[in-house]
Coordinates of C-alpha atoms and ligand atoms in Angstrom, one line a residue:
M1 CA -71.3 -34.2 138.5
C2 CA -72.5 -31.2 140.3
G3 CA -73.3 -27.9 138.8
I4 CA -72.0 -24.6 140.1
A5 CA -73.1 -21.1 139.4
G6 CA -72.1 -17.6 140.5
Y7 CA -73.3 -14.1 139.9
V8 CA -72.4 -10.6 140.8
G9 CA -74.1 -7.6 139.2
K10 CA -76.9 -5.1 139.0
D11 CA -79.9 -7.5 139.5
I12 CA -81.4 -9.5 142.3
V13 CA -79.4 -12.7 142.4
L14 CA -81.7 -15.3 143.8
P15 CA -83.9 -15.9 140.7
I16 CA -80.9 -15.8 138.5
L17 CA -79.2 -18.5 140.5
I18 CA -82.3 -20.6 140.7
G19 CA -82.8 -20.4 136.9
A20 CA -79.1 -21.2 136.4
L21 CA -79.3 -24.2 138.7
E22 CA -82.4 -25.5 137.0
R23 CA -80.5 -25.5 133.7
L24 CA -77.6 -27.2 135.4
E25 CA -79.7 -29.8 137.3
Y26 CA -78.9 -32.4 134.7
R27 CA -75.4 -32.5 136.2
G28 CA -76.6 -33.8 139.6
Y29 CA -79.8 -33.6 141.6
D30 CA -79.5 -35.0 145.0
S31 CA -79.4 -31.7 146.8
A32 CA -79.1 -28.0 146.0
G33 CA -78.3 -24.7 147.7
V34 CA -77.4 -21.1 147.4
A35 CA -75.4 -18.5 149.3
L36 CA -76.1 -14.8 149.0
I37 CA -74.6 -11.8 150.6
E38 CA -77.0 -9.2 151.9
D39 CA -76.1 -6.3 154.2
K40 CA -72.6 -7.8 154.6
K41 CA -74.2 -11.0 156.0
L42 CA -74.1 -14.5 154.4
I43 CA -77.4 -16.1 153.8
V44 CA -77.1 -19.9 153.1
E45 CA -80.1 -22.1 152.2
K46 CA -79.6 -25.7 151.1
R47 CA -81.8 -28.7 150.9
K48 CA -81.6 -32.4 150.2
G49 CA -83.5 -33.3 147.0
K50 CA -84.2 -31.5 143.8
I51 CA -84.0 -27.8 143.2
R52 CA -87.8 -27.6 143.7
E53 CA -87.2 -28.5 147.4
L54 CA -84.8 -25.6 147.7
V55 CA -87.3 -23.3 145.9
K56 CA -90.0 -24.4 148.4
S57 CA -87.8 -23.6 151.3
L58 CA -87.1 -20.1 149.9
W59 CA -90.7 -19.4 149.2
G60 CA -91.9 -16.0 150.4
R61 CA -88.4 -14.7 151.2
N62 CA -87.5 -11.5 149.3
Y63 CA -83.8 -11.1 149.4
G64 CA -82.3 -8.1 147.7
A65 CA -78.8 -9.6 147.4
K66 CA -77.0 -9.0 144.1
I67 CA -74.2 -11.4 144.6
G68 CA -74.4 -15.2 145.2
I69 CA -73.3 -18.7 144.4
G70 CA -75.4 -21.8 143.9
H71 CA -74.9 -25.6 143.6
T72 CA -76.7 -28.7 142.5
R73 CA -75.1 -31.8 143.8
W74 CA -74.2 -35.4 142.7
A75 CA -72.9 -36.8 145.9
T76 CA -69.3 -38.2 146.1
H77 CA -68.2 -37.6 149.7
G78 CA -71.1 -37.8 152.2
K79 CA -74.7 -38.9 151.7
P80 CA -77.2 -36.5 150.2
T81 CA -78.4 -34.6 153.3
N82 CA -79.1 -31.0 154.1
E83 CA -75.7 -30.8 156.0
N84 CA -73.7 -32.2 153.1
A85 CA -75.5 -30.0 150.5
H86 CA -73.4 -27.1 149.2
P87 CA -72.6 -24.2 149.8
H88 CA -70.2 -24.9 152.6
T89 CA -69.0 -22.2 154.9
D90 CA -66.1 -21.6 157.4
E91 CA -66.8 -21.6 161.1
K92 CA -67.7 -17.9 161.3
R93 CA -69.9 -18.1 158.2
E94 CA -68.0 -15.4 156.4
F95 CA -67.0 -17.5 153.4
A96 CA -69.1 -19.8 151.3
V97 CA -67.9 -22.3 148.7
V98 CA -69.6 -24.4 146.0
H99 CA -67.6 -27.1 144.5
N100 CA -67.6 -29.7 141.7
G101 CA -65.1 -32.6 141.6
I102 CA -63.0 -34.2 144.3
I103 CA -60.4 -32.9 146.7
E104 CA -58.3 -36.1 146.8
N105 CA -56.2 -35.1 149.8
Y106 CA -59.1 -33.8 151.8
L107 CA -58.7 -36.3 154.7
E108 CA -55.1 -35.1 155.2
L109 CA -56.2 -31.5 155.1
K110 CA -59.2 -32.2 157.4
E111 CA -56.9 -33.9 160.0
E112 CA -54.7 -30.8 160.1
L113 CA -57.7 -28.5 160.5
L114 CA -59.2 -30.7 163.2
K115 CA -55.9 -30.6 165.1
E116 CA -56.2 -26.8 165.0
G117 CA -59.6 -27.1 166.5
V118 CA -61.8 -26.5 163.5
K119 CA -65.3 -27.9 163.8
F120 CA -66.7 -29.5 160.7
R121 CA -70.4 -29.6 159.9
S122 CA -70.4 -32.0 157.0
D123 CA -68.8 -35.2 155.7
T124 CA -67.8 -33.5 152.4
D125 CA -64.4 -32.9 151.0
T126 CA -65.6 -29.4 150.0
E127 CA -65.7 -28.1 153.5
V128 CA -61.9 -28.0 153.9
I129 CA -61.8 -25.4 151.1
A130 CA -64.0 -23.0 153.0
H131 CA -62.0 -23.4 156.2
L132 CA -58.7 -23.1 154.4
I133 CA -59.8 -19.9 152.5
A134 CA -61.0 -18.4 155.8
R135 CA -57.7 -19.1 157.5
N136 CA -55.7 -17.8 154.5
Y137 CA -57.7 -14.6 154.2
K138 CA -55.7 -11.4 154.9
G139 CA -58.0 -8.9 153.2
D140 CA -57.9 -10.1 149.6
L141 CA -60.1 -13.0 148.5
L142 CA -58.0 -13.8 145.4
E143 CA -54.8 -14.0 147.5
A144 CA -56.6 -16.4 150.0
V145 CA -57.7 -18.6 147.1
L146 CA -54.2 -18.6 145.6
D147 CA -52.8 -19.8 148.9
T148 CA -55.5 -22.4 149.2
V149 CA -55.3 -24.0 145.8
K150 CA -51.6 -24.8 146.3
K151 CA -52.7 -27.2 148.9
L152 CA -55.5 -29.0 147.0
K153 CA -55.0 -32.1 145.0
G154 CA -57.5 -33.6 142.6
A155 CA -59.8 -32.5 139.7
F156 CA -62.1 -29.8 140.8
A157 CA -63.8 -26.4 140.2
F158 CA -65.2 -24.2 142.9
A159 CA -66.6 -20.7 143.4
V160 CA -66.3 -18.6 146.6
I161 CA -67.7 -15.4 148.1
T162 CA -67.1 -13.6 151.3
V163 CA -68.9 -11.0 153.4
H164 CA -65.7 -9.0 153.5
E165 CA -65.8 -8.3 149.8
P166 CA -69.5 -8.3 148.8
N167 CA -68.8 -7.4 145.2
R168 CA -66.5 -10.2 144.2
V169 CA -66.9 -13.9 143.2
V170 CA -63.7 -15.9 142.7
G171 CA -63.9 -19.2 140.7
V172 CA -61.2 -21.8 140.3
K173 CA -60.9 -24.4 137.5
N174 CA -58.6 -27.4 137.8
G175 CA -59.9 -30.5 136.1
S176 CA -63.7 -29.8 136.3
P177 CA -65.4 -27.4 133.9
L178 CA -65.9 -23.7 134.7
I179 CA -66.8 -20.8 132.4
V180 CA -67.2 -17.1 132.8
G181 CA -70.2 -15.3 131.3
I182 CA -69.7 -11.7 130.4
G183 CA -72.6 -9.4 130.8
E184 CA -73.3 -5.6 131.0
G185 CA -72.7 -4.5 134.6
E186 CA -72.9 -8.2 135.6
N187 CA -70.8 -11.2 135.3
F188 CA -71.4 -14.9 135.8
L189 CA -69.6 -18.2 136.6
A190 CA -71.1 -21.6 135.7
S191 CA -70.2 -25.2 135.1
D192 CA -71.8 -25.1 131.7
I193 CA -73.1 -22.7 129.0
P194 CA -76.9 -23.3 129.3
A195 CA -76.9 -21.9 132.8
I196 CA -76.2 -18.4 131.6
L197 CA -77.8 -18.4 128.2
P198 CA -80.7 -16.1 129.2
Y199 CA -78.2 -13.4 130.0
T200 CA -75.2 -13.6 127.7
K201 CA -73.7 -15.5 124.8
R202 CA -70.2 -14.0 125.5
I203 CA -68.1 -16.7 127.3
I204 CA -64.6 -17.2 128.5
V205 CA -63.7 -20.9 128.9
L206 CA -61.3 -21.3 131.7
D207 CA -58.4 -23.7 131.4
D208 CA -57.1 -26.0 134.2
G209 CA -55.0 -24.1 136.6
E210 CA -56.9 -20.8 136.2
I211 CA -58.7 -18.5 138.5
A212 CA -61.4 -16.0 137.5
D213 CA -61.9 -13.0 139.7
I214 CA -65.2 -11.3 138.8
T215 CA -67.0 -8.1 139.9
P216 CA -70.0 -6.4 138.2
Q217 CA -67.6 -4.4 136.0
S218 CA -64.5 -6.7 135.6
V219 CA -63.3 -10.1 134.8
N220 CA -59.7 -11.0 135.4
V221 CA -58.1 -14.3 134.9
Y222 CA -54.9 -15.5 136.7
N223 CA -52.9 -18.7 136.8
F224 CA -52.2 -20.4 140.1
N225 CA -49.1 -18.2 140.6
G226 CA -51.3 -15.1 140.5
E227 CA -50.0 -14.0 137.1
P228 CA -52.7 -12.4 134.9
I229 CA -53.7 -14.3 131.8
S230 CA -55.3 -12.9 128.7
K231 CA -58.3 -15.0 127.5
D232 CA -60.3 -15.0 124.3
V233 CA -64.0 -14.3 124.5
M234 CA -66.1 -16.9 122.6
I235 CA -69.6 -16.3 121.3
T236 CA -71.6 -19.5 121.9
P237 CA -73.8 -20.6 119.0
W238 CA -76.3 -22.1 121.4
D239 CA -79.5 -20.3 122.2
L240 CA -82.0 -20.4 125.1
V241 CA -84.7 -22.0 123.1
S242 CA -82.5 -25.0 122.5
A243 CA -81.9 -25.3 126.3
E244 CA -85.7 -25.3 127.1
K245 CA -88.4 -28.0 126.8
G246 CA -90.4 -26.1 124.2
G247 CA -93.8 -27.8 124.9
F248 CA -92.4 -31.4 125.3
K249 CA -93.1 -33.2 128.5
H250 CA -89.4 -34.1 128.9
F251 CA -86.1 -32.9 127.5
M252 CA -85.5 -36.5 126.3
L253 CA -88.5 -36.6 124.1
K254 CA -87.7 -33.2 122.7
E255 CA -84.2 -34.3 122.0
I256 CA -85.3 -37.5 120.3
Y257 CA -87.4 -35.3 118.0
E258 CA -84.5 -32.9 117.4
Q259 CA -82.5 -35.7 115.8
P260 CA -83.3 -34.9 112.2
K261 CA -82.0 -31.3 112.8
A262 CA -79.0 -32.5 114.8
V263 CA -77.9 -34.9 112.1
N264 CA -78.6 -32.3 109.4
D265 CA -76.6 -29.6 111.2
T266 CA -73.8 -32.0 111.9
I267 CA -73.6 -33.1 108.2
K268 CA -73.4 -29.4 107.2
G269 CA -70.8 -28.6 109.9
F270 CA -68.7 -31.6 108.8
L271 CA -68.8 -30.9 105.1
S272 CA -68.0 -27.2 105.5
T273 CA -64.9 -28.0 107.5
E274 CA -63.9 -31.3 105.9
D275 CA -61.0 -29.8 104.0
T276 CA -59.4 -28.6 107.2
I277 CA -59.1 -32.1 108.7
P278 CA -55.3 -32.5 108.9
F279 CA -55.1 -36.3 108.8
K280 CA -56.3 -39.4 106.9
L281 CA -57.3 -42.5 108.8
K282 CA -55.3 -44.5 106.2
D283 CA -52.1 -42.8 107.3
F284 CA -52.2 -44.7 110.6
R285 CA -51.6 -48.4 111.3
R286 CA -54.7 -48.5 113.5
V287 CA -57.5 -46.3 114.8
V288 CA -58.4 -46.6 118.5
I289 CA -61.7 -45.2 119.7
I290 CA -62.1 -44.5 123.4
A291 CA -65.4 -43.4 125.0
C292 CA -68.0 -44.3 127.7
G293 CA -71.6 -45.2 127.7
T294 CA -73.6 -44.1 124.7
S295 CA -70.5 -42.5 123.1
Y296 CA -68.8 -45.9 123.3
H297 CA -71.8 -47.4 121.4
A298 CA -71.3 -44.8 118.7
G299 CA -67.7 -45.8 118.6
L300 CA -68.6 -49.4 118.0
V301 CA -70.7 -48.5 115.0
G302 CA -67.9 -46.2 113.8
K303 CA -65.5 -49.2 113.9
Y304 CA -67.6 -51.1 111.4
W305 CA -67.7 -48.1 109.1
I306 CA -64.0 -47.2 109.4
E307 CA -63.0 -50.8 108.7
S308 CA -65.4 -51.3 105.9
F309 CA -64.8 -47.9 104.1
T310 CA -61.0 -47.5 104.8
G311 CA -59.7 -50.9 105.7
V312 CA -57.9 -49.5 108.7
P313 CA -58.1 -51.8 111.7
T314 CA -60.1 -50.2 114.5
E315 CA -60.4 -51.0 118.1
V316 CA -63.0 -49.6 120.5
V317 CA -62.1 -49.4 124.2
Y318 CA -63.9 -48.2 127.2
A319 CA -62.1 -45.1 128.3
S320 CA -62.2 -46.3 131.9
E321 CA -60.2 -49.4 130.9
F322 CA -57.9 -47.8 128.4
K323 CA -55.0 -46.6 130.4
Y324 CA -55.0 -49.5 132.8
A325 CA -54.9 -52.2 130.1
D326 CA -51.3 -51.9 128.7
I327 CA -52.6 -51.4 125.2
P328 CA -49.6 -50.7 123.0
I329 CA -50.0 -47.1 121.7
S330 CA -47.6 -45.2 119.6
D331 CA -47.3 -42.4 117.0
K332 CA -48.6 -44.9 114.5
D333 CA -52.0 -44.8 116.1
L334 CA -54.9 -42.4 115.7
V335 CA -56.9 -42.2 118.9
I336 CA -60.4 -40.8 118.8
G337 CA -62.1 -39.8 122.0
I338 CA -65.8 -39.5 121.7
S339 CA -67.6 -37.5 124.4
Q340 CA -70.9 -35.5 124.1
S341 CA -69.9 -33.3 127.1
G342 CA -66.2 -33.2 126.3
E343 CA -65.7 -33.4 130.0
T344 CA -66.0 -37.1 130.9
I345 CA -62.9 -37.6 133.0
D346 CA -62.3 -41.2 132.0
T347 CA -62.2 -40.2 128.3
K348 CA -60.2 -37.1 129.0
F349 CA -57.5 -39.0 131.0
A350 CA -57.4 -41.8 128.4
L351 CA -56.8 -39.2 125.6
Q352 CA -54.1 -37.5 127.7
F353 CA -52.5 -40.9 128.2
A354 CA -52.6 -41.7 124.4
K355 CA -51.1 -38.3 123.7
E356 CA -48.2 -39.0 126.1
K357 CA -47.6 -42.2 124.2
G358 CA -47.2 -40.2 121.0
A359 CA -50.6 -41.0 119.4
F360 CA -52.4 -38.3 117.3
T361 CA -55.5 -37.5 119.4
V362 CA -58.8 -36.4 118.0
G363 CA -61.8 -35.3 120.2
L364 CA -65.3 -35.7 118.9
V365 CA -67.4 -33.5 121.1
N366 CA -70.7 -31.6 121.2
V367 CA -69.5 -28.8 123.5
V368 CA -67.1 -26.4 121.9
G369 CA -64.5 -25.2 124.4
S370 CA -64.8 -28.4 126.6
A371 CA -61.7 -30.0 128.0
I372 CA -61.5 -32.7 125.4
D373 CA -62.0 -30.2 122.6
R374 CA -59.1 -28.1 123.8
E375 CA -56.7 -30.9 124.9
S376 CA -56.9 -33.0 121.7
D377 CA -54.6 -32.5 118.8
F378 CA -57.6 -32.0 116.6
A379 CA -61.3 -31.7 117.4
L380 CA -64.4 -32.8 115.4
Y381 CA -67.8 -31.5 116.4
T382 CA -71.3 -32.7 116.5
H383 CA -73.8 -29.8 116.1
A384 CA -76.7 -31.2 118.2
G385 CA -77.1 -28.2 120.5
P386 CA -77.3 -28.6 124.2
E387 CA -78.5 -32.0 125.4
I388 CA -80.1 -31.8 128.8
G389 CA -81.8 -35.2 129.3
V390 CA -79.4 -37.4 131.1
A391 CA -80.0 -40.2 128.5
A392 CA -78.1 -39.3 125.4
T393 CA -80.2 -39.4 122.2
K394 CA -79.5 -36.7 119.6
T395 CA -75.8 -36.5 120.4
F396 CA -75.6 -40.3 119.7
T397 CA -76.9 -39.9 116.2
A398 CA -74.9 -36.8 115.7
Q399 CA -71.8 -38.7 116.7
L400 CA -72.7 -41.5 114.2
T401 CA -73.0 -38.7 111.6
V402 CA -69.4 -37.6 112.1
L403 CA -68.0 -41.1 112.3
Y404 CA -69.7 -42.1 109.1
A405 CA -68.7 -39.0 107.2
L406 CA -65.1 -39.4 108.5
A407 CA -65.0 -43.0 107.3
V408 CA -66.6 -42.5 103.9
R409 CA -64.3 -39.5 103.2
E410 CA -61.6 -42.1 102.4
S411 CA -63.7 -44.5 100.4
G412 CA -63.8 -44.7 96.6
D413 CA -67.6 -44.0 96.7
R414 CA -67.5 -41.0 99.0
D415 CA -70.1 -38.9 97.1
N416 CA -72.7 -41.6 96.9
L417 CA -72.2 -42.5 100.5
I418 CA -72.6 -38.9 101.6
R419 CA -75.8 -38.6 99.5
L420 CA -77.0 -41.6 101.5
L421 CA -76.2 -39.9 104.7
E422 CA -78.1 -36.8 103.6
K423 CA -81.3 -39.0 103.5
V424 CA -81.0 -39.7 107.2
P425 CA -82.9 -36.6 108.5
S426 CA -86.0 -37.3 106.4
L427 CA -85.9 -41.0 107.2
M428 CA -85.8 -40.1 110.9
E429 CA -88.8 -37.8 110.4
I430 CA -90.7 -40.7 108.9
T431 CA -89.8 -42.9 111.8
L432 CA -90.7 -40.3 114.4
N433 CA -94.1 -39.9 112.7
S434 CA -94.8 -43.5 113.8
S435 CA -94.1 -42.8 117.5
E436 CA -97.7 -43.5 118.4
E437 CA -97.2 -47.1 117.3
V438 CA -94.1 -47.4 119.5
E439 CA -96.1 -46.0 122.3
K440 CA -98.8 -48.6 121.9
V441 CA -96.2 -51.4 121.9
S442 CA -94.6 -49.9 125.0
D443 CA -97.9 -50.1 126.9
K444 CA -97.8 -53.8 126.8
Y445 CA -94.3 -54.1 128.5
L446 CA -94.6 -51.8 131.5
K447 CA -94.5 -54.6 134.0
R448 CA -91.7 -56.7 132.5
K449 CA -88.6 -56.9 134.7
N450 CA -86.0 -58.1 132.2
F451 CA -85.3 -57.6 128.5
L452 CA -82.8 -59.0 126.1
Y453 CA -81.8 -56.8 123.1
L454 CA -80.2 -58.5 120.1
G455 CA -78.6 -57.1 117.0
R456 CA -75.9 -58.1 114.7
Y457 CA -73.1 -56.3 112.7
L458 CA -74.0 -52.6 112.5
N459 CA -77.0 -53.1 114.7
Y460 CA -75.3 -55.0 117.5
P461 CA -74.2 -51.6 119.1
I462 CA -77.8 -50.4 118.5
A463 CA -79.0 -53.4 120.6
L464 CA -76.5 -52.3 123.3
E465 CA -77.7 -48.7 123.1
G466 CA -81.4 -49.7 123.2
A467 CA -80.7 -51.7 126.3
L468 CA -78.8 -48.9 128.0
K469 CA -81.6 -46.4 127.3
L470 CA -84.2 -48.8 128.9
K471 CA -82.1 -49.6 132.0
E472 CA -81.0 -46.0 132.7
I473 CA -84.4 -44.3 132.6
S474 CA -86.8 -47.1 133.5
Y475 CA -84.7 -49.1 135.9
I476 CA -85.7 -52.3 134.1
H477 CA -82.9 -54.7 133.6
A478 CA -82.0 -55.0 129.9
E479 CA -79.1 -56.9 128.4
G480 CA -77.7 -56.0 124.9
Y481 CA -76.0 -58.8 123.0
P482 CA -74.7 -59.7 119.6
A483 CA -77.4 -61.9 118.3
G484 CA -75.0 -64.6 117.2
E485 CA -73.9 -65.0 120.8
M486 CA -77.4 -65.8 122.0
K487 CA -76.9 -69.5 121.6
H488 CA -73.7 -69.3 123.7
G489 CA -75.5 -68.4 126.9
P490 CA -78.3 -65.9 127.0
I491 CA -80.7 -68.4 125.3
A492 CA -80.9 -70.0 128.7
L493 CA -82.8 -66.9 129.9
I494 CA -85.5 -67.1 127.3
D495 CA -89.0 -68.0 128.5
E496 CA -92.4 -66.4 128.4
N497 CA -91.4 -63.7 130.9
M498 CA -88.4 -62.5 129.1
P499 CA -89.1 -60.4 126.0
T500 CA -86.4 -60.0 123.4
V501 CA -86.1 -56.9 121.3
L502 CA -84.7 -57.9 117.9
V503 CA -83.1 -55.2 115.7
A504 CA -83.4 -56.8 112.3
P505 CA -83.4 -54.5 109.2
Q506 CA -82.9 -56.4 105.9
D507 CA -79.2 -56.2 105.8
R508 CA -76.4 -58.8 105.3
V509 CA -77.3 -60.5 108.6
Y510 CA -81.0 -60.5 108.2
E511 CA -81.4 -64.2 107.6
K512 CA -79.3 -64.9 110.7
M513 CA -81.6 -62.7 112.7
L514 CA -84.6 -64.6 111.5
S515 CA -83.0 -67.8 112.8
N516 CA -82.6 -66.1 116.2
L517 CA -86.3 -65.2 116.0
E518 CA -87.2 -68.9 115.4
E519 CA -85.0 -70.0 118.3
I520 CA -86.7 -67.6 120.6
L521 CA -90.2 -68.6 119.5
A522 CA -89.3 -72.3 120.0
R523 CA -88.6 -71.5 123.6
K524 CA -91.9 -69.6 124.1
G525 CA -90.1 -66.2 124.1
T526 CA -91.8 -63.0 123.1
V527 CA -90.2 -61.0 120.3
V528 CA -90.5 -57.2 119.8
S529 CA -88.8 -56.5 116.6
V530 CA -87.6 -53.4 114.8
G531 CA -87.7 -54.0 111.0
L532 CA -88.2 -52.5 107.7
K533 CA -91.7 -51.4 106.4
G534 CA -93.2 -54.2 104.5
D535 CA -91.3 -57.0 106.2
K536 CA -94.2 -59.5 106.4
V537 CA -92.1 -62.3 108.0
L538 CA -90.8 -60.2 110.9
K539 CA -94.2 -58.7 111.4
E540 CA -96.1 -62.0 111.5
K541 CA -93.7 -63.8 113.7
S542 CA -93.1 -61.0 116.3
A543 CA -95.5 -60.3 119.1
D544 CA -94.9 -56.7 118.3
F545 CA -93.3 -55.0 115.3
M546 CA -91.8 -51.5 115.3
E547 CA -91.6 -50.4 111.7
I548 CA -88.9 -48.1 110.2
P549 CA -88.9 -46.9 106.6
K550 CA -86.8 -48.8 104.0
V551 CA -83.2 -47.9 104.5
D552 CA -79.9 -48.8 102.9
E553 CA -77.6 -51.1 105.0
P554 CA -74.8 -48.6 105.9
I555 CA -77.2 -46.1 107.4
T556 CA -79.5 -48.5 109.3
P557 CA -78.1 -47.6 112.8
F558 CA -79.3 -44.0 112.5
I559 CA -82.9 -45.2 112.0
T560 CA -83.1 -48.4 114.0
V561 CA -82.1 -46.6 117.2
V562 CA -85.0 -44.2 117.0
P563 CA -87.9 -46.6 118.0
L564 CA -85.6 -48.0 120.7
Q565 CA -85.1 -44.6 122.2
L566 CA -88.9 -44.0 122.0
F567 CA -89.7 -47.4 123.5
A568 CA -87.5 -46.7 126.5
Y569 CA -88.9 -43.2 126.8
F570 CA -92.5 -44.3 126.8
I571 CA -92.0 -47.1 129.3
A572 CA -90.2 -44.8 131.8
S573 CA -92.6 -42.0 131.3
K574 CA -95.6 -44.2 131.7
L575 CA -94.1 -45.7 134.8
G576 CA -94.1 -42.1 136.2
L577 CA -90.3 -42.0 136.5
D578 CA -88.1 -39.0 136.2
V579 CA -87.0 -39.5 132.6
D580 CA -84.7 -36.5 132.4
Q581 CA -83.0 -37.1 135.8
P582 CA -82.9 -40.8 136.5
R583 CA -81.8 -41.8 139.9
N584 CA -78.0 -42.1 140.7
L585 CA -76.9 -40.8 137.4
A586 CA -75.4 -37.5 136.2
K587 CA -75.1 -36.2 132.7
T588 CA -71.4 -35.5 132.9
V589 CA -69.2 -37.8 134.8
T590 CA -66.2 -36.0 136.1
V591 CA -64.9 -38.5 138.6
E592 CA -63.0 -41.6 137.8
Ligands
LIG1 C1 -76.0 -42.0 128.1 O1 -77.4 -42.1 128.0 C2 -75.5 -42.0 129.4 N1 -76.1 -41.0 130.2 C3 -73.9 -42.1 129.6 O2 -73.6 -43.4 129.3 C4 -73.0 -41.2 128.7 O3 -73.2 -41.5 127.4 C5 -71.6 -41.3 129.2 O4 -71.5 -40.9 130.5 C6 -70.6 -40.6 128.3 O5 -70.8 -39.2 128.4 P1 -70.0 -38.3 127.4 O6 -70.5 -38.6 126.0 O7 -70.4 -36.9 127.8 O8 -68.6 -38.5 127.5

């Protein structure tokens, strides 16, 4: 949901900002812009479209500016146009602002400003910030920002520069993420860590209600009352290589291939900190998992594991539904919020709500220092490294890893079950080695308009996840269903035009899946199946068969999902679509 970046220091700012925005582009990509200060003048360039459009418009211009801010947008207020692109400025073009999030009372503020005769150039909520700061400015940018934030409502982060103080960037965090990168004679602001990885690993994670005031030599943090705050400097374990494509055509493909490492690192991370986990699932009357999208699907798999290995009843609820559904929550409940980014606002709000009700809250995140990490009573981590592709892949299997390890920790057979988990990375490698087979299968389905995905028990959530991957990156309609429900409705859709992807490893529901297969064939449907190596029945009866190695039932979801990720990837890639930045989506959804 928009990426923001800021720099002040010893080097020419434009290439630094463009690089940072490219690494933030996954957060939004319908327009982009920069504001620089050169010779006490503000230079603003912004363009509808991707960052490459901005780069084209800047081609041949050699700015020497060493201070600037930049933005990549996911539109909320106002269509993606050049006018609505950030940065936004005040009327005299002395102040420039880039913003992420929503100013909920912007209409009210805009009315007041209009009455005072202010002329607006855009339809955005952001523009009010620029006008307000300009009006509040009495010679000190920090003071003007402090006066302004008191008037703003909503969840937001923004950065501002002014020609009056060409050595200073001020950043505000209140609900949307913002970090400070600490360099040598230079300092940075950004929505996320990958933006600044080429320059520094030293990071300050701002909390809500904080303002960072940066110059080339100093970083000072204040609360909204202007009182200084002392902050810890964190060293990020992420490196630049992990935030680049490394020879792959797309981040998504690279990230699919990184799964053995992501799972391996997450197993190691979990086992090395297992003893510090301050709770047992069995101490609670119930576990409630809240999450969105792919993280929700991981939660659904986690439910089966938790119930089967610990006997603790587990519910999985969409975070966006949780706080509106009157779900009884008390201190007898353990609430786990799963979020790759740790910033998804629905999940964050749901966890806050659960905490207010007295539940013990646990965040399962990939981004250390993210809001959910810091706001939960306890945090568990996936160690997948940065995930840039909008479609989540490696973070999904890393989330499964933690949920599995957490559940088996309380089973009588913990050691054997962990040994099983430790086989996952090599089983994934074997599966990935057959990617050419999946590619060949995908070639046959490029023109299909609808798909049904079926799975049962542990692989029902995998059917949902396979369908989500296909729809979000290929724009092909795909419906995931519990296979047993097919006869209660979706079977009416089956005909020769509607392929069904059947996730059918040889587990406790295998025979039932074969019955589904027969029912589909009897209605002239086409079946693409995912099954175990050597499964002659499935292979013979399916139009296409995507083979995975032999795998024990509890760990099947880790492996069955891999061909489905690849299948979606190859279809989208062959259709020439923007796999890493599919239309209308953003990697991190920080609006309700
Ligand atoms: C996954 O492919 C999607 N892009 C999306 O559903 C995502 O999983 C969801 O927005 C949740 O994000 P989070 O894990 O960062 O909270």
